[in-house]
């Protein structure tokens, strides 16, 4: 098994990465180093900023990830502000903003950065389209999972096991690409 350090405080993300990468020969090790999340226009910028911060303190290969939920009817809100919005208005606030809205399309985006000492970080992107449910459903997962139904499913991420969510999710797709890239890197 190859060790892969994942810089994150989010154990949900670690579970998802472990589930996806273990069969491919990677043992994911959580490192909760903490790094500032800049106010930026894109997830890519946030990830690159995070990498440069972590590289100064951690001299091994690592991954980190930034994700967000982009809601069509709200012109992409909360997007790069997903974390802040989750902890302020929360799921209830989002459902209220969408009250009476029929077209509830949204997309989750995930940007993984893979960094090796002395090399330019590699960015890998995954997307998952779906809709915002009418109400909260399910107790699994984290964040916006109870209000997001991915295309091709009839239930929210909150009603899915980690394995099931990974088959649809933005992070699952990004992780699959990451695993292919890592084979060549290490
Ligand atoms: P970050 O990548 O940890 O900054 O995530 C930004 C926000 O989006 C957080 O509030 C997460 O809860 C939310 N988020 C990211 N990925 C997911 C997901 O897969 N499901 C639900 N919420 C997510």
CSV table of C-alpha atoms and ligand atoms in Angstrom, one decimal, residues 13 37 65-67 82-83 86 108 142-145 165 170-171, ligand 1:
chain,number,residue,atom,x,y,z
A,13,UNK,CA,-13.8,13.5,2.8
A,37,UNK,CA,-9.1,29.4,2.7
A,65,UNK,CA,-9.3,19.3,-1.9
A,66,UNK,CA,-11.7,22.2,-2.2
A,67,UNK,CA,-15.3,21.7,-3.1
A,82,UNK,CA,-20.2,27.0,0.3
A,83,UNK,CA,-18.5,26.5,3.7
A,86,UNK,CA,-23.4,26.2,5.3
A,108,UNK,CA,-21.2,20.0,-7.0
A,142,UNK,CA,-21.9,15.9,5.6
A,143,UNK,CA,-22.6,19.4,4.5
A,144,UNK,CA,-25.2,19.8,1.8
A,145,UNK,CA,-25.7,16.0,1.3
A,165,UNK,CA,-22.3,8.4,-2.9
A,170,UNK,CA,-17.9,15.0,-7.8
A,171,UNK,CA,-15.2,13.8,-5.4
B,1,LIG,P1,-14.7,22.6,1.5
B,1,LIG,O1,-14.1,21.9,0.3
B,1,LIG,O2,-14.4,21.8,2.8
B,1,LIG,O3,-14.3,24.0,1.7
B,1,LIG,O4,-16.2,22.5,1.3
B,1,LIG,C1,-17.0,23.7,1.1
B,1,LIG,C2,-18.4,23.4,1.6
B,1,LIG,O5,-19.1,22.6,0.7
B,1,LIG,C3,-18.5,22.7,3.0
B,1,LIG,O6,-19.5,23.4,3.8
B,1,LIG,C4,-19.0,21.4,2.7
B,1,LIG,O7,-19.9,20.9,3.7
B,1,LIG,C5,-19.7,21.5,1.4
B,1,LIG,N1,-19.4,20.3,0.6
B,1,LIG,C6,-18.3,20.0,-0.1
B,1,LIG,N2,-18.4,18.7,-0.6
B,1,LIG,C7,-19.6,18.3,-0.2
B,1,LIG,C8,-20.3,17.0,-0.4
B,1,LIG,O8,-19.8,16.1,-1.0
B,1,LIG,N3,-21.5,17.0,0.1
B,1,LIG,C9,-22.0,18.0,0.8
B,1,LIG,N4,-21.5,19.1,1.1
B,1,LIG,C10,-20.2,19.3,0.5
